Coordinates of N, CA and C in Angstrom, one line a residue:
X29 N -37.8 -35.2 -16.7 CA -38.0 -33.8 -16.3 C -36.7 -33.1 -16.3
X30 N -36.7 -31.9 -16.8 CA -35.5 -31.1 -16.8 C -35.9 -29.7 -16.2
X31 N -35.0 -29.2 -15.4 CA -35.2 -27.9 -14.8 C -34.0 -27.0 -14.8
X32 N -34.1 -25.7 -15.1 CA -33.0 -24.8 -15.1 C -33.2 -23.8 -14.0
X33 N -32.2 -23.5 -13.2 CA -32.3 -22.5 -12.2 C -31.3 -21.4 -12.5
X34 N -31.7 -20.2 -12.7 CA -30.8 -19.1 -13.1 C -30.3 -18.5 -11.8
X35 N -29.0 -18.2 -11.8 CA -28.3 -17.5 -10.7 C -27.7 -16.2 -11.2
X36 N -27.4 -15.3 -10.3 CA -26.8 -14.0 -10.6 C -25.3 -14.1 -10.4
X37 N -24.5 -13.3 -11.1 CA -23.1 -13.3 -10.9 C -22.7 -13.0 -9.5
X38 N -23.6 -12.3 -8.8 CA -23.2 -11.8 -7.4 C -23.8 -12.7 -6.3
X39 N -24.4 -13.8 -6.7 CA -24.9 -14.7 -5.7 C -23.7 -15.2 -4.8
X40 N -24.0 -15.4 -3.5 CA -23.0 -15.6 -2.5 C -22.2 -16.9 -2.8
X41 N -20.9 -16.8 -2.7 CA -20.0 -18.0 -2.9 C -20.2 -18.9 -1.6
X42 N -20.7 -20.1 -1.8 CA -21.0 -21.0 -0.7 C -21.6 -22.3 -1.3
X43 N -21.8 -23.2 -0.4 CA -22.5 -24.4 -0.8 C -24.0 -24.1 -0.8
X44 N -24.7 -24.4 -1.9 CA -26.2 -24.2 -2.0 C -26.9 -25.6 -2.0
X45 N -27.9 -25.8 -1.2 CA -28.7 -27.0 -1.2 C -29.7 -26.9 -2.3
X46 N -29.8 -27.9 -3.1 CA -30.8 -28.0 -4.2 C -32.0 -28.8 -3.6
X47 N -33.1 -28.1 -3.6 CA -34.3 -28.8 -3.2 C -35.3 -29.0 -4.3
X48 N -35.8 -30.2 -4.6 CA -36.7 -30.5 -5.6 C -38.0 -31.0 -5.0
X49 N -39.1 -30.5 -5.4 CA -40.4 -31.0 -5.0 C -41.2 -31.3 -6.3
X50 N -41.8 -32.5 -6.3 CA -42.6 -32.8 -7.5 C -44.0 -33.4 -7.0
X51 N -45.0 -33.2 -7.8 CA -46.3 -33.8 -7.4 C -47.0 -34.3 -8.7
X52 N -47.9 -35.2 -8.6 CA -48.6 -35.7 -9.8 C -50.1 -35.4 -9.6
X53 N -50.8 -35.7 -10.6 CA -52.3 -35.5 -10.6 C -53.0 -36.4 -9.6
X54 N -52.4 -37.5 -9.2 CA -53.0 -38.4 -8.2 C -52.8 -38.0 -6.8
X55 N -52.1 -36.8 -6.6 CA -51.9 -36.3 -5.2 C -50.6 -36.8 -4.6
X56 N -49.9 -37.6 -5.3 CA -48.6 -38.1 -4.7 C -47.5 -37.1 -4.9
X57 N -46.6 -37.0 -4.0 CA -45.5 -36.0 -4.1 C -44.2 -36.6 -3.5
X58 N -43.1 -36.0 -3.9 CA -41.8 -36.4 -3.4 C -41.0 -35.2 -3.3
X59 N -40.0 -35.3 -2.4 CA -39.1 -34.1 -2.2 C -37.7 -34.7 -2.0
X60 N -36.7 -33.9 -2.5 CA -35.3 -34.3 -2.4 C -34.5 -33.1 -2.1
X61 N -33.6 -33.1 -1.1 CA -32.8 -32.0 -0.8 C -31.4 -32.4 -0.2
X62 N -30.9 -33.5 -0.8 CA -29.6 -34.0 -0.3 C -28.5 -33.6 -1.3
X63 N -28.8 -32.9 -2.3 CA -27.8 -32.5 -3.3 C -27.4 -31.0 -3.0
X64 N -26.1 -30.8 -3.2 CA -25.6 -29.4 -3.1 C -24.8 -29.1 -4.3
X65 N -24.7 -27.8 -4.5 CA -23.8 -27.3 -5.6 C -22.9 -26.2 -4.9
X66 N -21.7 -26.0 -5.4 CA -20.8 -25.0 -4.8 C -20.7 -23.8 -5.8
X67 N -21.0 -22.6 -5.4 CA -20.7 -21.4 -6.1 C -19.4 -20.9 -5.6
X68 N -18.4 -20.8 -6.6 CA -17.1 -20.4 -6.2 C -17.0 -18.8 -6.1
X69 N -16.0 -18.4 -5.4 CA -15.7 -16.9 -5.3 C -15.3 -16.4 -6.7
X70 N -16.0 -15.3 -7.1 CA -15.6 -14.6 -8.3 C -15.2 -13.2 -8.0
X71 N -13.9 -12.9 -8.1 CA -13.4 -11.6 -7.9 C -13.2 -10.9 -9.3
X72 N -14.0 -10.0 -9.6 CA -14.0 -9.3 -10.9 C -14.4 -7.9 -10.7
X73 N -13.5 -6.9 -11.0 CA -13.8 -5.5 -10.9 C -13.5 -4.8 -12.2
X74 N -14.2 -3.7 -12.3 CA -13.9 -2.7 -13.4 C -13.5 -1.4 -12.8
X75 N -12.4 -0.8 -13.3 CA -11.9 0.4 -12.7 C -12.1 1.5 -13.8
X76 N -12.7 2.6 -13.5 CA -12.8 3.7 -14.4 C -12.5 5.0 -13.7
X77 N -12.1 6.0 -14.4 CA -11.9 7.3 -13.8 C -13.2 8.1 -14.0
X78 N -13.4 9.1 -13.1 CA -14.5 10.0 -13.1 C -13.9 11.4 -13.2
X79 N -14.1 12.1 -14.3 CA -14.8 11.7 -15.5 C -14.0 10.7 -16.3
X80 N -14.7 9.9 -17.2 CA -14.1 8.9 -17.9 C -13.0 9.4 -18.8
X81 N -11.9 8.6 -18.9 CA -10.8 9.0 -19.8 C -10.3 7.7 -20.5
X82 N -9.2 7.8 -21.2 CA -8.7 6.7 -21.9 C -8.1 5.7 -20.9
X83 N -6.8 5.5 -21.0 CA -6.1 4.6 -20.0 C -6.3 5.1 -18.6
X84 N -6.4 4.1 -17.7 CA -6.7 4.5 -16.3 C -5.4 5.1 -15.7
X85 N -5.4 6.4 -15.5 CA -4.2 7.0 -14.9 C -4.7 8.0 -13.8
X86 N -3.9 8.2 -12.8 CA -4.1 9.3 -11.9 C -3.3 10.4 -12.2
X87 N -3.9 11.6 -12.3 CA -3.1 12.8 -12.7 C -3.2 13.8 -11.6
X88 N -2.1 14.4 -11.3 CA -2.0 15.5 -10.3 C -1.7 16.8 -11.0
X89 N -2.1 17.9 -10.4 CA -1.7 19.2 -11.0 C -0.2 19.4 -10.9
X90 N 0.3 20.4 -11.5 CA 1.7 20.7 -11.3 C 1.9 21.0 -9.8
X91 N 2.9 20.3 -9.2 CA 3.1 20.4 -7.8 C 4.6 20.8 -7.6
X92 N 4.8 21.9 -6.9 CA 6.1 22.3 -6.6 C 6.7 21.6 -5.4
X93 N 8.1 21.4 -5.4 CA 8.7 20.7 -4.3 C 8.3 21.5 -3.0
X94 N 8.0 20.7 -2.0 CA 7.7 21.2 -0.7 C 6.2 21.5 -0.5
X95 N 5.4 21.4 -1.6 CA 4.0 21.6 -1.5 C 3.3 20.5 -0.8
X96 N 2.2 20.7 -0.2 CA 1.5 19.7 0.6 C 0.0 19.6 0.2
X97 N -0.6 18.5 0.4 CA -2.0 18.3 0.2 C -2.6 18.7 -1.1
X98 N -2.2 18.0 -2.1 CA -2.7 18.3 -3.5 C -3.5 17.1 -4.0
X99 N -4.8 17.3 -4.2 CA -5.6 16.2 -4.7 C -5.4 15.9 -6.2
X100 N -5.6 14.7 -6.5 CA -5.5 14.3 -8.0 C -6.6 15.0 -8.7
X101 N -6.3 15.4 -10.0 CA -7.2 16.1 -10.8 C -8.4 15.2 -11.3
X102 N -8.2 13.9 -11.2 CA -9.3 13.0 -11.5 C -10.3 13.2 -10.3
X103 N -11.6 13.2 -10.6 CA -12.5 13.2 -9.5 C -12.4 12.0 -8.6
X104 N -12.3 10.8 -9.3 CA -12.2 9.6 -8.5 C -11.9 8.4 -9.4
X105 N -11.4 7.4 -8.8 CA -11.4 6.1 -9.4 C -12.6 5.3 -8.9
X106 N -13.4 4.9 -9.9 CA -14.7 4.2 -9.5 C -14.4 2.7 -9.7
X107 N -14.6 2.0 -8.6 CA -14.4 0.5 -8.6 C -15.8 -0.1 -8.7
X108 N -16.0 -0.9 -9.7 CA -17.3 -1.6 -9.8 C -17.1 -3.1 -9.7
X109 N -17.9 -3.6 -8.7 CA -17.8 -5.0 -8.4 C -18.6 -5.8 -9.5
X110 N -18.0 -6.7 -10.2 CA -18.7 -7.5 -11.2 C -18.6 -9.0 -10.9
X111 N -18.5 -9.2 -9.6 CA -18.4 -10.6 -9.1 C -19.2 -10.8 -7.8
X112 N -18.9 -11.8 -7.1 CA -19.6 -12.1 -5.8 C -18.8 -11.9 -4.6
X113 N -17.6 -11.2 -4.8 CA -16.8 -10.9 -3.6 C -17.4 -9.7 -2.9
X114 N -17.4 -9.7 -1.6 CA -17.8 -8.6 -0.8 C -16.8 -8.3 0.3
X115 N -16.2 -7.1 0.3 CA -15.2 -6.9 1.3 C -14.4 -5.6 1.0
X116 N -13.2 -5.5 1.5 CA -12.5 -4.3 1.4 C -11.7 -4.2 0.1
X117 N -11.1 -3.0 -0.1 CA -10.3 -2.8 -1.3 C -8.9 -2.5 -0.8
X118 N -7.9 -3.1 -1.5 CA -6.5 -2.9 -1.1 C -5.8 -2.1 -2.3
X119 N -4.9 -1.2 -1.9 CA -4.1 -0.6 -3.0 C -2.6 -1.0 -2.7
X120 N -2.0 -1.3 -3.8 CA -0.5 -1.6 -3.8 C 0.1 -0.6 -4.7
X121 N 1.2 0.0 -4.2 CA 1.9 1.0 -5.0 C 3.4 0.9 -5.0
X122 N 4.0 1.7 -5.9 CA 5.4 1.8 -6.0 C 5.7 3.3 -5.9
X123 N 7.0 3.6 -5.6 CA 7.4 5.0 -5.6 C 7.3 5.6 -7.0
X124 N 7.0 6.9 -7.1 CA 7.0 7.5 -8.4 C 8.4 7.9 -8.8
X125 N 8.8 7.6 -10.0 CA 10.2 7.8 -10.4 C 10.3 8.8 -11.6
X126 N 11.3 9.6 -11.6 CA 11.7 10.4 -12.7 C 13.3 10.5 -12.7
X127 N 13.9 9.6 -13.5 CA 15.4 9.5 -13.5 C 15.9 9.1 -12.1
X128 N 16.8 9.9 -11.5 CA 17.3 9.6 -10.2 C 16.4 10.0 -9.1
X129 N 15.4 10.8 -9.4 CA 14.5 11.3 -8.3 C 13.3 10.4 -8.1
X130 N 12.8 10.4 -6.9 CA 11.6 9.7 -6.6 C 10.7 10.4 -5.6
X131 N 9.4 10.1 -5.7 CA 8.5 10.5 -4.6 C 8.0 9.3 -4.0
X132 N 8.3 9.1 -2.7 CA 7.9 7.8 -2.0 C 6.4 7.6 -2.0
X133 N 6.0 6.4 -2.2 CA 4.6 6.0 -2.2 C 3.9 6.5 -0.9
X134 N 4.7 6.5 0.2 CA 4.1 6.9 1.5 C 3.7 8.4 1.6
X135 N 4.1 9.1 0.5 CA 3.7 10.6 0.5 C 2.3 10.7 -0.1
X136 N 1.6 9.6 -0.4 CA 0.3 9.7 -1.0 C -0.7 9.0 -0.1
X137 N -2.0 9.4 -0.2 CA -3.0 8.7 0.5 C -4.2 8.5 -0.3
X138 N -5.1 7.6 0.1 CA -6.3 7.3 -0.6 C -7.4 7.3 0.4
X139 N -8.6 7.7 0.0 CA -9.7 7.7 0.9 C -11.0 7.5 0.1
X140 N -12.1 7.2 0.8 CA -13.4 6.9 0.1 C -14.2 8.2 0.1
X141 N -13.7 9.3 0.7 CA -14.4 10.6 0.6 C -13.5 11.5 -0.3
X142 N -14.2 12.5 -0.8 CA -13.5 13.4 -1.8 C -12.2 14.0 -1.2
X143 N -11.1 13.7 -1.8 CA -9.8 14.1 -1.3 C -9.4 15.5 -1.9
X144 N -10.3 16.2 -2.6 CA -10.0 17.5 -3.1 C -9.4 18.4 -2.1
X145 N -9.9 18.2 -0.9 CA -9.4 19.0 0.3 C -8.3 18.2 1.0
X146 N -8.0 17.0 0.5 CA -6.9 16.2 1.2 C -7.2 16.1 2.7
X147 N -8.3 15.4 3.0 CA -8.6 15.2 4.4 C -7.6 14.2 5.0
X148 N -6.8 14.6 5.9 CA -5.7 13.8 6.4 C -6.2 13.1 7.7
X149 N -5.6 11.9 8.0 CA -6.0 11.3 9.3 C -5.9 12.1 10.5
X150 N -4.9 12.9 10.6 CA -4.7 13.8 11.8 C -5.7 14.9 11.8
X151 N -6.4 15.1 10.8 CA -7.4 16.2 10.7 C -8.8 15.7 10.7
X152 N -9.0 14.5 11.2 CA -10.4 14.0 11.2 C -10.8 13.1 10.1
X153 N -9.9 13.0 9.1 CA -10.2 12.1 7.9 C -9.8 10.7 8.2
X154 N -10.2 9.8 7.3 CA -9.9 8.4 7.4 C -9.0 8.0 6.3
X155 N -8.2 8.9 5.7 CA -7.4 8.5 4.6 C -6.3 7.5 5.0
X156 N -6.0 6.7 4.0 CA -5.0 5.6 4.3 C -3.7 6.0 3.6
X157 N -2.6 6.1 4.3 CA -1.3 6.4 3.7 C -0.9 5.2 2.9
X158 N -0.6 5.4 1.7 CA -0.3 4.3 0.8 C 1.1 3.7 1.1
X159 N 1.2 2.4 1.0 CA 2.5 1.7 1.1 C 2.5 0.6 0.1
X160 N 3.4 -0.3 0.2 CA 3.4 -1.4 -0.8 C 2.1 -2.1 -0.9
X161 N 1.4 -2.3 0.2 CA 0.1 -3.0 0.2 C -0.7 -2.6 1.4
X162 N -1.9 -1.9 1.2 CA -2.6 -1.5 2.4 C -4.1 -1.4 2.0
X163 N -4.9 -1.8 3.0 CA -6.4 -1.8 2.9 C -6.8 -0.3 3.0
X164 N -7.6 0.1 2.1 CA -8.2 1.5 2.1 C -9.2 1.6 3.3
X165 N -8.9 2.5 4.2 CA -9.8 2.6 5.4 C -11.2 2.8 5.0
X166 N -12.1 2.1 5.7 CA -13.5 2.2 5.5 C -14.1 1.8 4.1
X167 N -13.2 1.2 3.3 CA -13.7 0.8 2.0 C -14.5 -0.5 2.1
X168 N -15.6 -0.5 1.4 CA -16.4 -1.7 1.3 C -17.0 -1.9 -0.1
X169 N -16.8 -3.0 -0.6 CA -17.3 -3.2 -2.0 C -18.4 -4.3 -1.9
X170 N -19.7 -3.8 -1.9 CA -20.8 -4.8 -1.9 C -20.9 -5.6 -3.1
X171 N -21.5 -6.7 -3.1 CA -21.5 -7.6 -4.3 C -22.8 -7.4 -5.1
X172 N -23.9 -6.8 -4.5 CA -25.1 -6.8 -5.2 C -25.4 -5.4 -5.7
X173 N -25.8 -5.3 -7.0 CA -26.2 -4.0 -7.5 C -27.7 -3.7 -7.1
X174 N -28.1 -2.4 -7.0 CA -27.2 -1.3 -7.2 C -26.4 -1.0 -6.0
X175 N -25.4 -0.2 -6.1 CA -24.6 0.1 -5.0 C -23.3 -0.7 -4.9
X176 N -23.0 -1.5 -6.0 CA -21.8 -2.3 -6.0 C -20.6 -1.6 -6.5
X177 N -20.5 -0.3 -6.1 CA -19.3 0.5 -6.5 C -18.7 1.2 -5.3
X178 N -17.5 1.6 -5.4 CA -16.8 2.4 -4.4 C -15.9 3.4 -5.1
X179 N -16.0 4.7 -4.7 CA -15.1 5.7 -5.3 C -13.9 5.9 -4.4
X180 N -12.7 5.9 -5.0 CA -11.5 6.2 -4.3 C -10.9 7.5 -4.8
X181 N -10.5 8.3 -3.8 CA -9.9 9.6 -4.1 C -8.4 9.6 -3.6
X182 N -7.5 10.3 -4.3 CA -6.1 10.2 -4.0 C -5.6 11.6 -3.8
X183 N -4.6 11.7 -2.9 CA -4.0 13.0 -2.5 C -2.5 12.8 -2.4
X184 N -1.7 13.8 -2.8 CA -0.3 13.9 -2.5 C -0.1 14.7 -1.3
X185 N 0.2 14.0 -0.2 CA 0.4 14.7 1.1 C 1.5 15.7 1.1
X186 N 2.7 15.3 0.5 CA 3.8 16.1 0.4 C 4.7 15.7 -0.7
X187 N 5.4 16.7 -1.2 CA 6.4 16.5 -2.3 C 7.8 16.8 -1.8
X188 N 8.7 15.9 -1.9 CA 10.1 16.2 -1.3 C 10.7 17.4 -1.9
X189 N 11.6 18.0 -1.1 CA 12.3 19.2 -1.6 C 13.7 19.0 -1.1
X190 N 14.7 19.0 -2.0 CA 14.7 19.3 -3.4 C 14.3 18.1 -4.2
X191 N 13.7 18.4 -5.4 CA 13.4 17.4 -6.4 C 13.3 18.0 -7.8
X192 N 13.6 17.2 -8.8 CA 13.6 17.8 -10.1 C 12.2 17.9 -10.6
X193 N 11.9 18.9 -11.5 CA 10.6 19.0 -12.1 C 10.5 18.0 -13.2
X194 N 9.3 17.6 -13.6 CA 9.0 16.7 -14.6 C 7.9 15.7 -14.3
X195 N 7.7 14.8 -15.2 CA 6.7 13.7 -15.0 C 7.2 12.6 -14.2
X196 N 6.5 12.2 -13.2 CA 6.9 11.0 -12.4 C 6.0 9.9 -12.6
X197 N 6.5 8.7 -12.7 CA 5.7 7.5 -13.1 C 5.9 6.4 -12.0
X198 N 4.8 5.8 -11.7 CA 4.8 4.7 -10.8 C 3.6 3.8 -11.1
X199 N 3.5 2.7 -10.4 CA 2.4 1.7 -10.7 C 1.6 1.6 -9.4
X200 N 0.3 1.8 -9.4 CA -0.6 1.5 -8.3 C -1.6 0.4 -8.8
X201 N -1.8 -0.6 -8.0 CA -2.7 -1.6 -8.3 C -3.8 -1.7 -7.3
X202 N -5.0 -1.8 -7.8 CA -6.2 -2.0 -6.9 C -6.5 -3.5 -6.8
X203 N -6.6 -4.0 -5.6 CA -6.8 -5.4 -5.4 C -8.0 -5.6 -4.5
X204 N -8.8 -6.7 -4.8 CA -9.9 -7.0 -3.9 C -9.6 -8.4 -3.4

């Protein structure tokens, strides 16, 4: 006798007990439930911009030195859980650099609500000020579809003054 049990990619990582029940035409039966299998943790996400674009980049409008509370022109970064992890989302970032000038990563925040208005923590928002590694406030990435996505919105809280104009580049990493 051979039996196959299908599992979903989002099934909980844990020890699973395998129970087998068999019966015959004579009314005899047997049961066995002393075997277990282990489903390991699978952390797998897909990140896309909304609206979709080529490479995953966060773009901000032209921001003058001294300006505050400028939301990214991307509607959101959409994180889709393609594994069985369930938990929070962490962002890791570096300062944005242009030659000798930089914009500290701490001048940016991320939130799970639309940051077009740059809702700041002091103004009733739950935005997380980015640093080298920080859990995004109130983020939760469920493992089961539908609903296994989380949108992240980004905001430049302030731009240093003085600072040179130009394109600034940094690396931000989303971690689960």
